mmCIF file of C-alpha atoms in Angstrom:
data_model
loop_
_atom_site.group_PDB
_atom_site.id
_atom_site.type_symbol
_atom_site.label_atom_id
_atom_site.label_comp_id
_atom_site.label_asym_id
_atom_site.label_seq_id
_atom_site.Cartn_x
_atom_site.Cartn_y
_atom_site.Cartn_z
ATOM 1 C CA UNK A 5 0.000 0.000 0.000
ATOM 2 C CA UNK A 6 1.044 3.626 -0.472
ATOM 3 C CA UNK A 7 2.955 5.158 2.384
ATOM 4 C CA UNK A 8 4.381 8.601 3.160
ATOM 5 C CA UNK A 9 6.730 8.832 6.117
ATOM 6 C CA UNK A 10 8.064 11.845 7.916
ATOM 7 C CA UNK A 11 10.054 11.866 11.138
ATOM 8 C CA UNK A 12 7.355 11.674 13.747
ATOM 9 C CA UNK A 13 9.675 12.865 16.486
ATOM 10 C CA UNK A 14 10.180 16.566 16.994
ATOM 11 C CA UNK A 15 13.293 18.177 15.566
ATOM 12 C CA UNK A 16 14.949 20.616 17.965
ATOM 13 C CA UNK A 17 17.588 22.981 16.615
ATOM 14 C CA UNK A 18 19.340 26.151 17.640
ATOM 15 C CA UNK A 19 18.448 29.476 16.053
ATOM 16 C CA UNK A 20 20.633 30.236 13.052
ATOM 17 C CA UNK A 21 21.231 26.587 12.150
ATOM 18 C CA UNK A 22 19.829 24.768 9.125
ATOM 19 C CA UNK A 23 16.859 22.482 9.718
ATOM 20 C CA UNK A 24 16.547 19.471 7.432
ATOM 21 C CA UNK A 25 13.286 17.526 7.302
ATOM 22 C CA UNK A 26 12.768 14.270 5.432
ATOM 23 C CA UNK A 27 9.826 12.858 3.514
ATOM 24 C CA UNK A 28 10.005 9.286 2.210
ATOM 25 C CA UNK A 29 7.363 7.529 0.193
ATOM 26 C CA UNK A 30 6.720 4.042 -1.137
ATOM 27 C CA UNK A 31 4.428 2.543 -3.776
ATOM 28 C CA UNK A 32 3.839 5.946 -5.277
ATOM 29 C CA UNK A 33 4.518 7.783 -8.534
ATOM 30 C CA UNK A 34 3.709 11.391 -7.695
ATOM 31 C CA UNK A 35 3.565 14.059 -10.359
ATOM 32 C CA UNK A 36 4.698 16.574 -7.779
ATOM 33 C CA UNK A 37 5.341 16.982 -4.101
ATOM 34 C CA UNK A 38 4.383 19.899 -1.885
ATOM 35 C CA UNK A 39 5.503 21.141 1.504
ATOM 36 C CA UNK A 40 3.137 22.879 3.877
ATOM 37 C CA UNK A 41 3.490 24.488 7.263
ATOM 38 C CA UNK A 42 0.842 23.933 9.925
ATOM 39 C CA UNK A 43 0.564 25.801 13.200
ATOM 40 C CA UNK A 44 -1.564 24.352 16.047
ATOM 41 C CA UNK A 45 -5.284 24.644 15.329
ATOM 42 C CA UNK A 46 -4.710 26.229 11.915
ATOM 43 C CA UNK A 47 -4.942 25.137 8.307
ATOM 44 C CA UNK A 48 -1.897 24.041 6.291
ATOM 45 C CA UNK A 49 -0.085 26.910 4.579
ATOM 46 C CA UNK A 50 1.535 26.212 1.208
ATOM 47 C CA UNK A 51 5.305 26.693 1.054
ATOM 48 C CA UNK A 52 6.798 25.025 -2.020
ATOM 49 C CA UNK A 53 5.872 22.684 -4.875
ATOM 50 C CA UNK A 54 8.445 20.593 -6.731
ATOM 51 C CA UNK A 55 7.701 18.532 -9.827
ATOM 52 C CA UNK A 56 8.946 15.032 -10.599
ATOM 53 C CA UNK A 57 11.341 16.370 -13.253
ATOM 54 C CA UNK A 58 12.860 18.976 -10.908
ATOM 55 C CA UNK A 59 15.753 18.156 -8.592
ATOM 56 C CA UNK A 60 15.726 21.253 -6.432
ATOM 57 C CA UNK A 61 13.682 24.353 -5.759
ATOM 58 C CA UNK A 62 14.375 27.385 -3.590
ATOM 59 C CA UNK A 63 12.331 30.186 -2.083
ATOM 60 C CA UNK A 64 14.055 32.655 0.201
ATOM 61 C CA UNK A 65 15.437 30.577 3.142
ATOM 62 C CA UNK A 66 13.674 27.402 1.993
ATOM 63 C CA UNK A 67 15.065 24.691 -0.240
ATOM 64 C CA UNK A 68 13.427 21.463 -1.368
ATOM 65 C CA UNK A 69 15.014 18.520 -3.155
ATOM 66 C CA UNK A 70 13.169 15.678 -4.822
ATOM 67 C CA UNK A 71 14.810 12.348 -5.659
ATOM 68 C CA UNK A 72 12.353 10.070 -7.464
ATOM 69 C CA UNK A 73 14.898 7.223 -7.498
ATOM 70 C CA UNK A 74 15.307 7.274 -3.716
ATOM 71 C CA UNK A 75 11.619 8.239 -3.356
ATOM 72 C CA UNK A 76 12.604 10.998 -1.004
ATOM 73 C CA UNK A 77 12.275 14.747 -0.558
ATOM 74 C CA UNK A 78 14.390 16.867 1.757
ATOM 75 C CA UNK A 79 13.171 20.222 3.061
ATOM 76 C CA UNK A 80 15.753 22.686 4.363
ATOM 77 C CA UNK A 81 15.268 25.902 6.306
ATOM 78 C CA UNK A 82 18.487 27.884 6.480
ATOM 79 C CA UNK A 83 19.262 30.505 9.163
ATOM 80 C CA UNK A 84 16.332 29.163 11.171
ATOM 81 C CA UNK A 85 14.394 31.460 13.503
ATOM 82 C CA UNK A 86 12.094 30.743 16.461
ATOM 83 C CA UNK A 87 9.209 31.898 14.232
ATOM 84 C CA UNK A 88 9.922 28.873 12.015
ATOM 85 C CA UNK A 89 8.731 26.593 14.827
ATOM 86 C CA UNK A 90 5.739 24.667 13.479
ATOM 87 C CA UNK A 91 4.769 21.299 12.016
ATOM 88 C CA UNK A 92 5.872 20.772 8.424
ATOM 89 C CA UNK A 93 3.840 18.478 6.200
ATOM 90 C CA UNK A 94 4.804 16.898 2.935
ATOM 91 C CA UNK A 95 2.020 16.041 0.531
ATOM 92 C CA UNK A 96 2.028 14.035 -2.673
ATOM 93 C CA UNK A 97 -0.260 14.260 -5.604
ATOM 94 C CA UNK A 98 -1.490 10.938 -6.896
ATOM 95 C CA UNK A 99 -1.516 11.105 -10.660
ATOM 96 C CA UNK A 100 -4.901 10.906 -12.381
ATOM 97 C CA UNK A 101 -6.733 11.098 -9.096
ATOM 98 C CA UNK A 102 -8.596 14.397 -9.064
ATOM 99 C CA UNK A 103 -5.552 16.235 -7.722
ATOM 100 C CA UNK A 104 -6.098 14.818 -4.279
ATOM 101 C CA UNK A 105 -3.178 15.343 -1.933
ATOM 102 C CA UNK A 106 -2.005 12.616 0.399
ATOM 103 C CA UNK A 107 -0.263 14.020 3.452
ATOM 104 C CA UNK A 108 2.476 12.658 5.636
ATOM 105 C CA UNK A 109 2.111 12.822 9.399
ATOM 106 C CA UNK A 110 4.316 15.909 9.647
ATOM 107 C CA UNK A 111 7.488 16.741 11.539
ATOM 108 C CA UNK A 112 7.354 19.210 14.406
ATOM 109 C CA UNK A 113 10.236 21.683 14.293
ATOM 110 C CA UNK A 114 11.270 23.624 17.400
ATOM 111 C CA UNK A 115 13.839 26.381 16.920
ATOM 112 C CA UNK A 116 15.353 27.530 20.189
ATOM 113 C CA UNK A 117 16.695 31.069 20.613
ATOM 114 C CA UNK B 11 -3.783 38.552 -0.506
ATOM 115 C CA UNK B 12 -6.914 36.461 -1.289
ATOM 116 C CA UNK B 13 -7.750 33.767 1.249
ATOM 117 C CA UNK B 14 -10.071 30.818 1.625
ATOM 118 C CA UNK B 15 -12.601 31.506 4.367
ATOM 119 C CA UNK B 16 -14.676 29.007 6.344
ATOM 120 C CA UNK B 17 -17.678 29.297 8.613
ATOM 121 C CA UNK B 18 -18.368 28.538 11.346
ATOM 122 C CA UNK B 19 -15.005 28.310 13.066
ATOM 123 C CA UNK B 20 -16.495 25.929 15.654
ATOM 124 C CA UNK B 21 -19.586 23.744 15.525
ATOM 125 C CA UNK B 22 -20.971 21.560 18.297
ATOM 126 C CA UNK B 23 -23.760 19.159 17.376
ATOM 127 C CA UNK B 24 -25.601 16.149 18.707
ATOM 128 C CA UNK B 25 -25.028 12.728 17.177
ATOM 129 C CA UNK B 26 -27.499 12.110 14.363
ATOM 130 C CA UNK B 27 -27.930 15.779 13.502
ATOM 131 C CA UNK B 28 -27.133 17.293 10.121
ATOM 132 C CA UNK B 29 -24.379 19.871 9.794
ATOM 133 C CA UNK B 30 -23.385 22.107 6.918
ATOM 134 C CA UNK B 31 -19.883 23.496 6.784
ATOM 135 C CA UNK B 32 -19.347 26.486 4.553
ATOM 136 C CA UNK B 33 -16.385 27.673 2.551
ATOM 137 C CA UNK B 34 -15.698 30.611 0.265
ATOM 138 C CA UNK B 35 -12.817 29.615 -2.039
ATOM 139 C CA UNK B 36 -10.463 32.108 -3.654
ATOM 140 C CA UNK B 37 -12.476 33.822 -6.368
ATOM 141 C CA UNK B 38 -10.661 32.798 -9.572
ATOM 142 C CA UNK B 39 -10.012 29.220 -8.457
ATOM 143 C CA UNK B 40 -11.601 26.318 -10.299
ATOM 144 C CA UNK B 41 -10.814 23.319 -8.093
ATOM 145 C CA UNK B 42 -12.251 22.819 -4.641
ATOM 146 C CA UNK B 43 -11.521 20.282 -1.933
ATOM 147 C CA UNK B 44 -12.497 19.148 1.530
ATOM 148 C CA UNK B 45 -10.039 17.523 3.924
ATOM 149 C CA UNK B 46 -10.348 16.586 7.557
ATOM 150 C CA UNK B 47 -7.897 16.170 10.412
ATOM 151 C CA UNK B 48 -8.790 14.211 13.516
ATOM 152 C CA UNK B 49 -6.930 15.554 16.527
ATOM 153 C CA UNK B 50 -3.307 14.399 16.485
ATOM 154 C CA UNK B 51 -3.643 12.617 13.150
ATOM 155 C CA UNK B 52 -2.833 13.268 9.498
ATOM 156 C CA UNK B 53 -4.711 15.571 7.182
ATOM 157 C CA UNK B 54 -6.992 13.264 5.152
ATOM 158 C CA UNK B 55 -8.551 13.896 1.761
ATOM 159 C CA UNK B 56 -12.336 13.705 1.534
ATOM 160 C CA UNK B 57 -13.426 14.993 -1.866
ATOM 161 C CA UNK B 58 -12.406 17.098 -4.845
ATOM 162 C CA UNK B 59 -14.805 19.112 -6.992
ATOM 163 C CA UNK B 60 -14.319 20.577 -10.435
ATOM 164 C CA UNK B 61 -16.686 21.855 -13.100
ATOM 165 C CA UNK B 62 -19.678 21.388 -10.817
ATOM 166 C CA UNK B 63 -19.102 17.744 -10.126
ATOM 167 C CA UNK B 64 -17.114 15.491 -7.830
ATOM 168 C CA UNK B 65 -13.866 14.437 -9.492
ATOM 169 C CA UNK B 66 -12.548 12.179 -6.728
ATOM 170 C CA UNK B 67 -13.656 11.020 -3.300
ATOM 171 C CA UNK B 68 -12.065 8.942 -0.579
ATOM 172 C CA UNK B 69 -13.465 5.972 1.322
ATOM 173 C CA UNK B 70 -14.320 8.339 4.168
ATOM 174 C CA UNK B 71 -16.706 10.257 1.906
ATOM 175 C CA UNK B 72 -19.643 7.864 2.151
ATOM 176 C CA UNK B 73 -23.357 8.448 1.555
ATOM 177 C CA UNK B 74 -23.582 10.587 4.698
ATOM 178 C CA UNK B 75 -21.482 13.255 3.031
ATOM 179 C CA UNK B 76 -22.354 15.556 0.170
ATOM 180 C CA UNK B 77 -20.879 18.691 -1.375
ATOM 181 C CA UNK B 78 -22.495 21.520 -3.226
ATOM 182 C CA UNK B 79 -21.578 24.739 -4.919
ATOM 183 C CA UNK B 80 -24.933 26.498 -4.514
ATOM 184 C CA UNK B 81 -23.815 29.773 -6.094
ATOM 185 C CA UNK B 82 -20.716 31.315 -7.650
ATOM 186 C CA UNK B 83 -18.894 31.801 -4.384
ATOM 187 C CA UNK B 84 -19.812 29.212 -1.757
ATOM 188 C CA UNK B 85 -18.764 25.580 -1.458
ATOM 189 C CA UNK B 86 -20.446 23.485 1.223
ATOM 190 C CA UNK B 87 -19.921 20.138 2.904
ATOM 191 C CA UNK B 88 -22.991 18.500 4.402
ATOM 192 C CA UNK B 89 -22.892 15.624 6.853
ATOM 193 C CA UNK B 90 -26.396 14.165 6.972
ATOM 194 C CA UNK B 91 -26.372 12.241 10.233
ATOM 195 C CA UNK B 92 -23.294 12.955 12.299
ATOM 196 C CA UNK B 93 -21.465 10.263 14.246
ATOM 197 C CA UNK B 94 -19.072 10.656 17.164
ATOM 198 C CA UNK B 95 -16.155 9.734 14.872
ATOM 199 C CA UNK B 96 -16.937 12.692 12.588
ATOM 200 C CA UNK B 97 -15.449 14.973 15.246
ATOM 201 C CA UNK B 98 -12.473 16.598 13.548
ATOM 202 C CA UNK B 99 -11.136 19.767 11.994
ATOM 203 C CA UNK B 100 -12.525 20.171 8.483
ATOM 204 C CA UNK B 101 -10.492 22.129 5.968
ATOM 205 C CA UNK B 102 -11.657 23.531 2.676
ATOM 206 C CA UNK B 103 -9.039 24.172 0.002
ATOM 207 C CA UNK B 104 -9.070 25.683 -3.459
ATOM 208 C CA UNK B 105 -6.705 25.671 -6.388
ATOM 209 C CA UNK B 106 -6.469 27.684 -9.578
ATOM 210 C CA UNK B 107 -5.005 24.960 -11.799
ATOM 211 C CA UNK B 108 -5.356 21.842 -9.677
ATOM 212 C CA UNK B 109 -1.835 21.844 -8.257
ATOM 213 C CA UNK B 110 -1.037 24.160 -5.360
ATOM 214 C CA UNK B 111 -3.906 24.055 -2.902
ATOM 215 C CA UNK B 112 -4.710 26.908 -0.538
ATOM 216 C CA UNK B 113 -6.366 25.927 2.686
ATOM 217 C CA UNK B 114 -8.863 27.733 4.844
ATOM 218 C CA UNK B 115 -8.546 28.102 8.615
ATOM 219 C CA UNK B 116 -10.844 25.133 9.257
ATOM 220 C CA UNK B 117 -14.066 24.359 11.102
ATOM 221 C CA UNK B 118 -13.684 22.425 14.316
ATOM 222 C CA UNK B 119 -16.623 20.011 14.517
ATOM 223 C CA UNK B 120 -17.480 18.334 17.806
ATOM 224 C CA UNK B 121 -20.163 15.643 17.805
ATOM 225 C CA UNK B 122 -21.601 14.800 21.227
#
């Protein structure tokens, strides 16, 4: 069956360091992969989309890589700030399926000052 | 910046009652979605809607659920006879081209 795995344990890092979050998937051929941020009690907020034919994408302090051979995406936040503390979700689009997104369980990031 | 809005923010209902959750998608978007998130669990897809019809639905979206776009701006999710296990946060999302999805703030539904 299809599976999307993110580190379920919280990631604690010091302010200014780079946070790296992992998303692994199995039994999937996504057309693209998206990363969202979710704060407690709020809706997911779109951050970045990367397509299957793209290796890397950047937006300000964010960088996403997508390796369809390893079936893995890495999400990096450089020069992290306490305001970056949140849960980060990866979501995959299942091709030919009404554009439904399938979400991973999320990784909680805590950036300490 | 345009946003997806949802009403109400909180809804408490008795088991067996009908509830309607409302969403106003971003105005030029063509694709609409409902997701739910049970407390502490993953965001789960319920249904997608395009061109005035359902394009995909999950196993969760059974006969108790229905969606409607009653006018040019609103998109609703109806649960006909609520069960205790329907208690969750319900998110509406919209998309211009069917890729990036923009989520609303959610409606927290509590079924007693």
